[in-house]
């Protein structure tokens, strides 16, 4: 018999699943915000669809509800500082997380960071109740990769790089 599961054990197990790191950004009018997110995956090819799963009532989740767009910035190994900032780890900079990190836009107006290894720019299609989190499906309306960048990896709550990876075509 298994003993009753607690959330610490659940987190420990999930931390064994290697992920990349993204920043999910959104925009409503002139307001922009975003958060570091590794709950990101591809869902469908027709229509082109991705999923991000964000804490209910977080600033980013509420802004996506308002603006109905989001971009997913797939980070490169040199962007640990950006990841920490958008995870709220620079307390003194949490009012404006974008300060010092140049960004641009593609189609929807959601912020896209310079130096990321890839991005998808999305229109919100649907949301689903995911308990403590809200599941967002987005239709991809623009996408880009930078083949010279190498990925930032997250494993057991630590950042890592793929040291042996050669530049890809
Ligand atoms: C590597 C990493 C991955 C994260 N992934 C997620 C995630 O998938 N979903 C989520 O809701 N929060 C995730 N977080 C936590 C958020 O980035 C953090 O709570 C952030 O401050 C939320 O911002 P907001 O409340 O201002 O929107 C992650 C943090 C880190 C460092």
Short mmCIF file of N, CA and C and ligand atoms in Angstrom, two decimals:
data_model
loop_
_atom_site.label_atom_id
_atom_site.label_comp_id
_atom_site.label_asym_id
_atom_site.label_seq_id
_atom_site.Cartn_x
_atom_site.Cartn_y
_atom_site.Cartn_z
N UNK A 1 0.85 -1.22 0.00
CA UNK A 1 0.00 0.00 0.00
C UNK A 1 0.88 1.26 0.00
N UNK A 2 0.52 2.23 -0.85
CA UNK A 2 1.22 3.52 -0.82
C UNK A 2 0.69 4.35 0.31
N UNK A 3 1.62 5.08 0.99
CA UNK A 3 1.11 6.01 1.99
C UNK A 3 0.52 7.23 1.28
N UNK A 4 -0.29 8.00 1.99
CA UNK A 4 -0.95 9.15 1.37
C UNK A 4 0.09 10.10 0.79
N UNK A 5 -0.16 10.54 -0.42
CA UNK A 5 0.77 11.45 -1.10
C UNK A 5 0.65 12.85 -0.54
N UNK A 6 1.79 13.51 -0.37
CA UNK A 6 1.73 14.94 -0.03
C UNK A 6 2.32 15.74 -1.19
N UNK A 7 2.14 17.07 -1.13
CA UNK A 7 2.55 17.89 -2.28
C UNK A 7 4.07 17.93 -2.41
N UNK A 8 4.80 17.75 -1.29
CA UNK A 8 6.27 17.76 -1.36
C UNK A 8 6.76 16.58 -2.21
N UNK A 9 6.16 15.43 -2.01
CA UNK A 9 6.54 14.24 -2.79
C UNK A 9 6.17 14.42 -4.26
N UNK A 10 4.99 15.01 -4.49
CA UNK A 10 4.54 15.29 -5.85
C UNK A 10 5.54 16.22 -6.56
N UNK A 11 5.95 17.31 -5.87
CA UNK A 11 6.91 18.25 -6.45
C UNK A 11 8.24 17.57 -6.75
N UNK A 12 8.66 16.68 -5.84
CA UNK A 12 9.93 15.97 -5.99
C UNK A 12 9.90 15.10 -7.25
N UNK A 13 8.79 14.44 -7.46
CA UNK A 13 8.66 13.59 -8.64
C UNK A 13 8.65 14.45 -9.91
N UNK A 14 7.86 15.52 -9.91
CA UNK A 14 7.76 16.36 -11.11
C UNK A 14 9.09 17.03 -11.45
N UNK A 15 9.92 17.28 -10.40
CA UNK A 15 11.22 17.92 -10.62
C UNK A 15 12.19 17.01 -11.37
N UNK A 16 11.85 15.71 -11.46
CA UNK A 16 12.68 14.76 -12.22
C UNK A 16 12.40 14.83 -13.72
N UNK A 17 11.39 15.59 -14.09
CA UNK A 17 11.05 15.73 -15.50
C UNK A 17 11.77 16.95 -16.04
N UNK A 18 12.71 16.74 -16.96
CA UNK A 18 13.52 17.83 -17.49
C UNK A 18 12.67 18.72 -18.40
N UNK A 19 12.76 20.01 -18.22
CA UNK A 19 12.03 20.94 -19.11
C UNK A 19 12.97 22.04 -19.60
N UNK A 20 12.49 22.79 -20.59
CA UNK A 20 13.10 24.06 -20.92
C UNK A 20 12.51 25.12 -20.00
N UNK A 21 12.84 26.37 -20.26
CA UNK A 21 12.29 27.49 -19.48
C UNK A 21 11.74 28.51 -20.47
N UNK A 22 10.54 28.99 -20.20
CA UNK A 22 9.97 30.04 -21.05
C UNK A 22 9.56 31.24 -20.19
N UNK A 23 9.38 32.37 -20.87
CA UNK A 23 8.66 33.49 -20.26
C UNK A 23 7.38 33.65 -21.07
N UNK A 24 6.25 33.56 -20.39
CA UNK A 24 4.95 33.80 -21.03
C UNK A 24 4.61 35.26 -20.76
N UNK A 25 4.39 36.02 -21.84
CA UNK A 25 4.07 37.45 -21.71
C UNK A 25 2.68 37.72 -22.27
N UNK A 26 2.11 38.85 -21.84
CA UNK A 26 0.83 39.24 -22.42
C UNK A 26 0.73 40.75 -22.47
N UNK A 27 -0.32 41.22 -23.12
CA UNK A 27 -0.53 42.65 -23.29
C UNK A 27 -2.01 42.94 -23.38
N UNK A 28 -2.43 44.04 -22.72
CA UNK A 28 -3.79 44.57 -22.91
C UNK A 28 -3.61 46.08 -23.01
N UNK A 29 -3.79 46.63 -24.20
CA UNK A 29 -3.52 48.05 -24.42
C UNK A 29 -2.03 48.32 -24.18
N UNK A 30 -1.72 49.25 -23.27
CA UNK A 30 -0.32 49.58 -22.99
C UNK A 30 0.25 48.76 -21.85
N UNK A 31 -0.61 47.97 -21.19
CA UNK A 31 -0.15 47.19 -20.04
C UNK A 31 0.51 45.89 -20.52
N UNK A 32 1.74 45.64 -20.02
CA UNK A 32 2.44 44.38 -20.33
C UNK A 32 2.88 43.72 -19.03
N UNK A 33 2.94 42.40 -19.05
CA UNK A 33 3.43 41.66 -17.89
C UNK A 33 3.82 40.27 -18.39
N UNK A 34 4.41 39.47 -17.49
CA UNK A 34 4.78 38.11 -17.88
C UNK A 34 5.32 37.34 -16.70
N UNK A 35 5.44 36.02 -16.89
CA UNK A 35 6.01 35.17 -15.84
C UNK A 35 6.84 34.04 -16.45
N UNK A 36 7.79 33.58 -15.67
CA UNK A 36 8.58 32.40 -16.03
C UNK A 36 7.67 31.18 -15.94
N UNK A 37 7.77 30.30 -16.93
CA UNK A 37 6.82 29.17 -16.99
C UNK A 37 7.49 27.96 -17.65
N UNK A 38 7.39 26.81 -17.01
CA UNK A 38 7.87 25.61 -17.70
C UNK A 38 6.73 24.64 -18.02
N UNK A 39 5.49 25.03 -17.67
CA UNK A 39 4.33 24.21 -18.04
C UNK A 39 3.86 24.66 -19.42
N UNK A 40 4.62 24.25 -20.44
CA UNK A 40 4.39 24.66 -21.83
C UNK A 40 4.52 23.43 -22.71
N UNK A 41 3.57 23.23 -23.60
CA UNK A 41 3.74 22.14 -24.58
C UNK A 41 2.91 22.39 -25.83
N UNK A 42 3.26 21.63 -26.84
CA UNK A 42 2.54 21.66 -28.10
C UNK A 42 1.29 20.78 -27.97
N UNK A 43 0.17 21.24 -28.54
CA UNK A 43 -1.09 20.50 -28.42
C UNK A 43 -1.60 19.98 -29.77
N UNK A 44 -1.62 20.84 -30.79
CA UNK A 44 -2.23 20.44 -32.06
C UNK A 44 -1.53 21.12 -33.24
N UNK A 45 -1.58 20.44 -34.39
CA UNK A 45 -0.99 20.99 -35.62
C UNK A 45 -2.05 21.71 -36.45
N UNK A 46 -3.29 21.24 -36.42
CA UNK A 46 -4.37 21.91 -37.17
C UNK A 46 -5.60 22.07 -36.27
N UNK A 47 -5.83 23.26 -35.70
CA UNK A 47 -5.00 24.46 -35.85
C UNK A 47 -3.74 24.36 -35.00
N UNK A 48 -2.72 25.18 -35.34
CA UNK A 48 -1.47 25.21 -34.58
C UNK A 48 -1.77 25.69 -33.17
N UNK A 49 -1.58 24.80 -32.20
CA UNK A 49 -2.02 25.12 -30.84
C UNK A 49 -0.97 24.76 -29.80
N UNK A 50 -0.76 25.67 -28.84
CA UNK A 50 0.11 25.36 -27.69
C UNK A 50 -0.67 25.55 -26.40
N UNK A 51 -0.11 25.02 -25.31
CA UNK A 51 -0.71 25.15 -23.99
C UNK A 51 0.28 25.74 -23.01
N UNK A 52 -0.20 26.66 -22.17
CA UNK A 52 0.56 27.08 -20.98
C UNK A 52 -0.38 26.99 -19.79
N UNK A 53 0.19 26.67 -18.64
CA UNK A 53 -0.61 26.47 -17.44
C UNK A 53 -0.11 27.44 -16.36
N UNK A 54 -0.95 28.39 -15.96
CA UNK A 54 -0.51 29.49 -15.10
C UNK A 54 -1.35 29.59 -13.84
N UNK A 55 -0.72 29.95 -12.74
CA UNK A 55 -1.39 30.09 -11.45
C UNK A 55 -2.63 30.97 -11.58
N UNK A 56 -3.74 30.43 -11.10
CA UNK A 56 -5.00 31.19 -11.10
C UNK A 56 -4.80 32.51 -10.35
N UNK A 57 -5.31 33.59 -10.94
CA UNK A 57 -5.25 34.91 -10.31
C UNK A 57 -3.88 35.53 -10.22
N UNK A 58 -2.87 34.92 -10.86
CA UNK A 58 -1.56 35.58 -10.94
C UNK A 58 -1.75 36.78 -11.87
N UNK A 59 -0.80 37.72 -11.80
CA UNK A 59 -0.94 38.92 -12.65
C UNK A 59 -0.96 38.55 -14.12
N UNK A 60 -0.12 37.57 -14.50
CA UNK A 60 -0.05 37.17 -15.91
C UNK A 60 -1.36 36.52 -16.35
N UNK A 61 -1.88 35.65 -15.50
CA UNK A 61 -3.14 34.96 -15.86
C UNK A 61 -4.26 35.97 -16.06
N UNK A 62 -4.31 36.98 -15.18
CA UNK A 62 -5.39 37.98 -15.30
C UNK A 62 -5.20 38.84 -16.55
N UNK A 63 -3.94 39.18 -16.87
CA UNK A 63 -3.70 40.02 -18.05
C UNK A 63 -4.05 39.27 -19.35
N UNK A 64 -3.78 37.97 -19.39
CA UNK A 64 -4.16 37.18 -20.58
C UNK A 64 -5.69 37.18 -20.72
N UNK A 65 -6.39 37.08 -19.60
CA UNK A 65 -7.86 37.13 -19.62
C UNK A 65 -8.36 38.44 -20.20
N UNK A 66 -7.63 39.52 -19.92
CA UNK A 66 -8.02 40.85 -20.39
C UNK A 66 -7.64 41.06 -21.87
N UNK A 67 -6.38 40.76 -22.20
CA UNK A 67 -5.88 41.06 -23.55
C UNK A 67 -6.14 39.96 -24.57
N UNK A 68 -6.36 38.73 -24.09
CA UNK A 68 -6.65 37.56 -24.92
C UNK A 68 -5.55 37.22 -25.93
N UNK A 69 -4.30 37.57 -25.56
CA UNK A 69 -3.13 37.19 -26.36
C UNK A 69 -2.01 36.78 -25.40
N UNK A 70 -1.09 35.95 -25.90
CA UNK A 70 0.15 35.70 -25.15
C UNK A 70 1.26 35.26 -26.09
N UNK A 71 2.50 35.50 -25.65
CA UNK A 71 3.67 35.00 -26.38
C UNK A 71 4.44 34.10 -25.44
N UNK A 72 5.05 33.06 -25.99
CA UNK A 72 5.90 32.16 -25.21
C UNK A 72 7.32 32.31 -25.73
N UNK A 73 8.21 32.86 -24.88
CA UNK A 73 9.62 33.05 -25.22
C UNK A 73 10.40 31.86 -24.69
N UNK A 74 11.00 31.08 -25.58
CA UNK A 74 11.78 29.90 -25.17
C UNK A 74 13.21 30.39 -24.90
N UNK A 75 13.65 30.29 -23.64
CA UNK A 75 14.89 30.95 -23.25
C UNK A 75 16.14 30.20 -23.68
N UNK A 76 17.22 30.99 -23.88
CA UNK A 76 18.52 30.41 -24.16
C UNK A 76 19.36 30.38 -22.88
N UNK A 77 20.47 29.64 -22.90
CA UNK A 77 21.20 29.34 -21.66
C UNK A 77 21.76 30.58 -20.97
N UNK A 78 21.90 31.69 -21.70
CA UNK A 78 22.43 32.91 -21.09
C UNK A 78 21.35 33.74 -20.39
N UNK A 79 20.11 33.26 -20.37
CA UNK A 79 19.00 34.09 -19.87
C UNK A 79 18.49 33.70 -18.47
N UNK A 80 19.37 33.21 -17.61
CA UNK A 80 18.94 32.84 -16.25
C UNK A 80 18.48 34.07 -15.45
N UNK A 81 19.11 35.21 -15.71
CA UNK A 81 18.72 36.44 -15.01
C UNK A 81 17.30 36.86 -15.37
N UNK A 82 16.99 36.75 -16.66
CA UNK A 82 15.65 37.05 -17.15
C UNK A 82 14.63 36.09 -16.51
N UNK A 83 14.99 34.81 -16.44
CA UNK A 83 14.12 33.82 -15.83
C UNK A 83 13.85 34.16 -14.36
N UNK A 84 14.91 34.51 -13.63
CA UNK A 84 14.75 34.88 -12.20
C UNK A 84 13.87 36.12 -12.06
N UNK A 85 14.11 37.12 -12.90
CA UNK A 85 13.31 38.36 -12.81
C UNK A 85 11.83 38.06 -12.98
N UNK A 86 11.50 37.24 -13.98
CA UNK A 86 10.08 36.99 -14.28
C UNK A 86 9.47 35.90 -13.40
N UNK A 87 10.30 35.35 -12.52
CA UNK A 87 9.76 34.46 -11.48
C UNK A 87 9.58 35.25 -10.18
N UNK A 88 9.83 36.57 -10.23
CA UNK A 88 9.61 37.42 -9.06
C UNK A 88 10.76 37.35 -8.06
N UNK A 89 11.95 36.90 -8.53
CA UNK A 89 13.08 36.73 -7.60
C UNK A 89 13.90 38.00 -7.41
N UNK A 90 13.64 39.05 -8.24
CA UNK A 90 14.27 40.35 -8.02
C UNK A 90 13.21 41.24 -7.39
N UNK A 91 13.05 41.12 -6.09
CA UNK A 91 11.92 41.77 -5.39
C UNK A 91 11.81 43.26 -5.71
N UNK A 92 12.97 43.94 -5.74
CA UNK A 92 12.97 45.40 -5.92
C UNK A 92 12.54 45.80 -7.33
N UNK A 93 12.55 44.83 -8.27
CA UNK A 93 12.21 45.13 -9.66
C UNK A 93 10.86 44.52 -10.05
N UNK A 94 10.07 44.10 -9.08
CA UNK A 94 8.89 43.31 -9.44
C UNK A 94 7.73 44.14 -9.98
N UNK A 95 7.79 45.46 -9.79
CA UNK A 95 6.74 46.33 -10.34
C UNK A 95 6.83 46.37 -11.86
N UNK A 96 8.08 46.55 -12.35
CA UNK A 96 8.30 46.51 -13.80
C UNK A 96 9.37 45.49 -14.14
N UNK A 97 8.95 44.28 -14.39
CA UNK A 97 9.90 43.19 -14.63
C UNK A 97 10.72 43.39 -15.90
N UNK A 98 10.24 44.21 -16.82
CA UNK A 98 10.88 44.35 -18.13
C UNK A 98 12.11 45.27 -18.10
N UNK A 99 12.27 46.03 -17.01
CA UNK A 99 13.33 47.02 -16.90
C UNK A 99 14.71 46.39 -17.17
N UNK A 100 15.41 46.86 -18.23
CA UNK A 100 16.75 46.36 -18.54
C UNK A 100 16.78 45.17 -19.49
N UNK A 101 15.62 44.66 -19.87
CA UNK A 101 15.57 43.52 -20.81
C UNK A 101 14.85 43.95 -22.09
N UNK A 102 15.61 44.23 -23.18
CA UNK A 102 15.00 44.72 -24.41
C UNK A 102 14.01 43.71 -25.01
N UNK A 103 12.90 44.24 -25.51
CA UNK A 103 11.90 43.37 -26.14
C UNK A 103 11.28 44.07 -27.32
N UNK A 104 10.63 43.26 -28.14
CA UNK A 104 9.94 43.77 -29.32
C UNK A 104 8.59 43.05 -29.39
N UNK A 105 7.89 43.17 -30.51
CA UNK A 105 6.61 42.46 -30.65
C UNK A 105 6.57 41.80 -32.03
N UNK A 106 5.65 40.85 -32.20
CA UNK A 106 5.46 40.22 -33.52
C UNK A 106 4.08 40.62 -34.02
N UNK A 107 3.08 39.74 -33.91
CA UNK A 107 1.75 40.01 -34.46
C UNK A 107 0.78 40.54 -33.39
N UNK A 108 0.75 39.89 -32.23
CA UNK A 108 -0.30 40.21 -31.24
C UNK A 108 0.03 41.40 -30.35
N UNK A 109 1.31 41.78 -30.29
CA UNK A 109 1.71 42.86 -29.38
C UNK A 109 2.25 42.36 -28.05
N UNK A 110 2.17 41.05 -27.80
CA UNK A 110 2.75 40.49 -26.57
C UNK A 110 4.28 40.56 -26.66
N UNK A 111 4.98 40.92 -25.56
CA UNK A 111 6.43 41.13 -25.61
C UNK A 111 7.24 39.87 -25.98
N UNK A 112 8.25 40.11 -26.84
CA UNK A 112 9.16 39.07 -27.28
C UNK A 112 10.58 39.54 -26.98
N UNK A 113 11.32 38.76 -26.19
CA UNK A 113 12.63 39.20 -25.71
C UNK A 113 13.73 38.96 -26.71
N UNK A 114 14.64 39.94 -26.78
CA UNK A 114 15.87 39.76 -27.56
C UNK A 114 16.69 38.67 -26.87
N UNK A 115 17.31 37.81 -27.67
CA UNK A 115 18.21 36.79 -27.11
C UNK A 115 17.56 35.46 -26.79
N UNK A 116 16.24 35.35 -26.97
CA UNK A 116 15.59 34.06 -26.74
C UNK A 116 15.94 33.13 -27.91
N UNK A 117 15.81 31.81 -27.69
CA UNK A 117 16.16 30.91 -28.80
C UNK A 117 14.99 30.63 -29.73
N UNK A 118 13.77 30.94 -29.28
CA UNK A 118 12.59 30.74 -30.13
C UNK A 118 11.40 31.43 -29.47
N UNK A 119 10.35 31.66 -30.26
CA UNK A 119 9.11 32.13 -29.65
C UNK A 119 7.91 31.67 -30.46
N UNK A 120 6.75 31.62 -29.79
CA UNK A 120 5.46 31.54 -30.50
C UNK A 120 4.61 32.70 -29.98
N UNK A 121 3.88 33.30 -30.89
CA UNK A 121 3.00 34.42 -30.57
C UNK A 121 1.56 33.92 -30.80
N UNK A 122 0.69 34.09 -29.81
CA UNK A 122 -0.60 33.37 -29.84
C UNK A 122 -1.80 34.25 -29.53
N UNK A 123 -2.92 33.86 -30.13
CA UNK A 123 -4.23 34.39 -29.73
C UNK A 123 -4.88 33.37 -28.81
N UNK A 124 -5.43 33.84 -27.69
CA UNK A 124 -6.06 32.92 -26.74
C UNK A 124 -7.27 32.26 -27.40
N UNK A 125 -7.31 30.91 -27.37
CA UNK A 125 -8.45 30.18 -27.94
C UNK A 125 -9.44 29.79 -26.86
N UNK A 126 -8.92 29.16 -25.78
CA UNK A 126 -9.78 28.58 -24.75
C UNK A 126 -9.03 28.54 -23.45
N UNK A 127 -9.76 28.56 -22.34
CA UNK A 127 -9.14 28.28 -21.04
C UNK A 127 -9.91 27.15 -20.37
N UNK A 128 -9.22 26.41 -19.51
CA UNK A 128 -9.82 25.31 -18.76
C UNK A 128 -9.42 25.44 -17.29
N UNK A 129 -10.33 24.99 -16.44
CA UNK A 129 -10.05 24.95 -15.01
C UNK A 129 -9.03 23.84 -14.75
N UNK A 130 -7.89 24.23 -14.15
CA UNK A 130 -6.89 23.22 -13.80
C UNK A 130 -6.61 23.22 -12.31
N UNK A 131 -7.63 23.41 -11.49
CA UNK A 131 -7.42 23.43 -10.04
C UNK A 131 -6.77 24.74 -9.62
N UNK A 132 -5.58 24.65 -9.02
CA UNK A 132 -4.88 25.87 -8.59
C UNK A 132 -4.42 26.70 -9.79
N UNK A 133 -4.40 26.09 -10.98
CA UNK A 133 -3.89 26.73 -12.19
C UNK A 133 -4.98 26.82 -13.25
N UNK A 134 -4.75 27.70 -14.23
CA UNK A 134 -5.64 27.81 -15.39
C UNK A 134 -4.86 27.35 -16.62
N UNK A 135 -5.48 26.45 -17.38
CA UNK A 135 -4.87 25.93 -18.61
C UNK A 135 -5.30 26.84 -19.76
N UNK A 136 -4.31 27.37 -20.49
CA UNK A 136 -4.59 28.27 -21.61
C UNK A 136 -4.19 27.60 -22.91
N UNK A 137 -5.11 27.55 -23.87
CA UNK A 137 -4.73 27.10 -25.22
C UNK A 137 -4.63 28.34 -26.11
N UNK A 138 -3.55 28.40 -26.89
CA UNK A 138 -3.36 29.54 -27.78
C UNK A 138 -3.16 29.09 -29.20
N UNK A 139 -3.78 29.81 -30.14
CA UNK A 139 -3.53 29.55 -31.57
C UNK A 139 -2.30 30.34 -31.98
N UNK A 140 -1.34 29.64 -32.55
CA UNK A 140 -0.06 30.26 -32.90
C UNK A 140 -0.22 31.07 -34.20
N UNK A 141 0.08 32.38 -34.12
CA UNK A 141 -0.07 33.23 -35.31
C UNK A 141 1.29 33.71 -35.84
N UNK A 142 2.36 33.50 -35.06
CA UNK A 142 3.72 33.79 -35.53
C UNK A 142 4.68 32.93 -34.72
N UNK A 143 5.81 32.55 -35.35
CA UNK A 143 6.78 31.70 -34.67
C UNK A 143 8.15 31.94 -35.29
N UNK A 144 9.20 31.78 -34.46
CA UNK A 144 10.55 32.08 -34.94
C UNK A 144 11.57 31.29 -34.13
N UNK A 145 12.69 30.90 -34.77
CA UNK A 145 13.80 30.28 -34.02
C UNK A 145 15.10 30.99 -34.37
N UNK A 146 16.03 31.03 -33.40
CA UNK A 146 17.39 31.53 -33.62
C UNK A 146 18.33 30.33 -33.47
N UNK A 147 18.87 29.85 -34.59
CA UNK A 147 19.62 28.59 -34.58
C UNK A 147 20.98 28.69 -33.87
N UNK A 148 21.43 29.91 -33.58
CA UNK A 148 22.74 30.06 -32.92
C UNK A 148 22.64 29.95 -31.41
N UNK A 149 21.43 30.00 -30.87
CA UNK A 149 21.25 29.98 -29.41
C UNK A 149 21.10 28.55 -28.90
N UNK A 150 21.57 28.34 -27.65
CA UNK A 150 21.42 27.02 -27.02
C UNK A 150 20.42 27.12 -25.87
N UNK A 151 19.74 26.01 -25.56
CA UNK A 151 18.61 26.10 -24.62
C UNK A 151 19.01 26.21 -23.14
N UNK A 152 18.14 26.89 -22.39
CA UNK A 152 18.22 26.86 -20.93
C UNK A 152 17.37 25.67 -20.46
N UNK A 153 17.96 24.86 -19.59
CA UNK A 153 17.32 23.63 -19.09
C UNK A 153 16.99 23.81 -17.61
N UNK A 154 15.88 23.23 -17.16
CA UNK A 154 15.50 23.26 -15.74
C UNK A 154 15.31 21.83 -15.26
N UNK A 155 16.09 21.47 -14.24
CA UNK A 155 16.02 20.09 -13.72
C UNK A 155 16.28 20.11 -12.21
N UNK A 156 15.39 19.50 -11.46
CA UNK A 156 15.49 19.46 -9.99
C UNK A 156 15.71 20.86 -9.42
N UNK A 157 14.90 21.82 -9.91
CA UNK A 157 14.90 23.21 -9.44
C UNK A 157 16.20 23.96 -9.74
N UNK A 158 16.99 23.45 -10.68
CA UNK A 158 18.24 24.11 -11.05
C UNK A 158 18.31 24.38 -12.54
N UNK A 159 18.97 25.49 -12.87
CA UNK A 159 19.23 25.80 -14.28
C UNK A 159 20.43 25.00 -14.75
N UNK A 160 20.37 24.57 -16.00
CA UNK A 160 21.50 23.87 -16.61
C UNK A 160 21.58 24.23 -18.09
N UNK A 161 22.71 23.86 -18.72
CA UNK A 161 22.87 24.05 -20.16
C UNK A 161 23.17 22.71 -20.80
N UNK A 162 23.05 22.67 -22.12
CA UNK A 162 23.43 21.47 -22.85
C UNK A 162 24.82 21.70 -23.40
N UNK A 163 25.84 21.48 -22.57
CA UNK A 163 27.22 21.87 -22.91
C UNK A 163 27.70 21.23 -24.20
N UNK A 164 27.27 20.02 -24.47
CA UNK A 164 27.84 19.30 -25.61
C UNK A 164 27.09 19.57 -26.92
N UNK A 165 26.01 20.38 -26.85
CA UNK A 165 25.19 20.58 -28.04
C UNK A 165 25.91 21.42 -29.09
N UNK A 166 25.95 20.92 -30.31
CA UNK A 166 26.57 21.68 -31.41
C UNK A 166 25.50 22.55 -32.06
N UNK A 167 25.89 23.68 -32.69
CA UNK A 167 24.89 24.52 -33.36
C UNK A 167 24.07 23.68 -34.36
N UNK A 168 22.77 23.95 -34.40
CA UNK A 168 21.85 23.16 -35.25
C UNK A 168 21.58 23.92 -36.54
N UNK A 169 21.27 23.17 -37.58
CA UNK A 169 20.88 23.80 -38.87
C UNK A 169 19.48 24.34 -38.77
C1 LIG B 1 11.79 27.67 -13.79
C2 LIG B 1 10.44 28.17 -13.31
C3 LIG B 1 9.28 27.68 -13.89
C4 LIG B 1 8.02 28.13 -13.49
N1 LIG B 1 6.90 27.62 -14.10
C5 LIG B 1 5.67 28.07 -13.76
C6 LIG B 1 4.52 27.58 -14.43
O1 LIG B 1 4.61 26.74 -15.32
N2 LIG B 1 3.30 28.08 -14.06
C7 LIG B 1 3.17 29.00 -13.05
O2 LIG B 1 2.05 29.41 -12.76
N3 LIG B 1 4.27 29.48 -12.40
C8 LIG B 1 5.51 29.05 -12.74
N4 LIG B 1 6.62 29.55 -12.09
C9 LIG B 1 6.45 30.57 -11.04
C10 LIG B 1 6.15 31.97 -11.60
O3 LIG B 1 7.14 32.37 -12.54
C11 LIG B 1 6.11 33.03 -10.46
O4 LIG B 1 5.16 32.65 -9.51
C12 LIG B 1 5.81 34.44 -10.99
O5 LIG B 1 6.25 35.38 -10.02
C13 LIG B 1 4.33 34.70 -11.28
O6 LIG B 1 4.20 36.01 -11.75
P1 LIG B 1 2.86 36.91 -11.65
O7 LIG B 1 2.12 36.44 -10.41
O8 LIG B 1 3.35 38.33 -11.51
O9 LIG B 1 2.09 36.70 -12.90
C14 LIG B 1 7.90 29.10 -12.47
C15 LIG B 1 9.08 29.61 -11.88
C16 LIG B 1 10.33 29.14 -12.29
C17 LIG B 1 11.60 29.70 -11.66
#
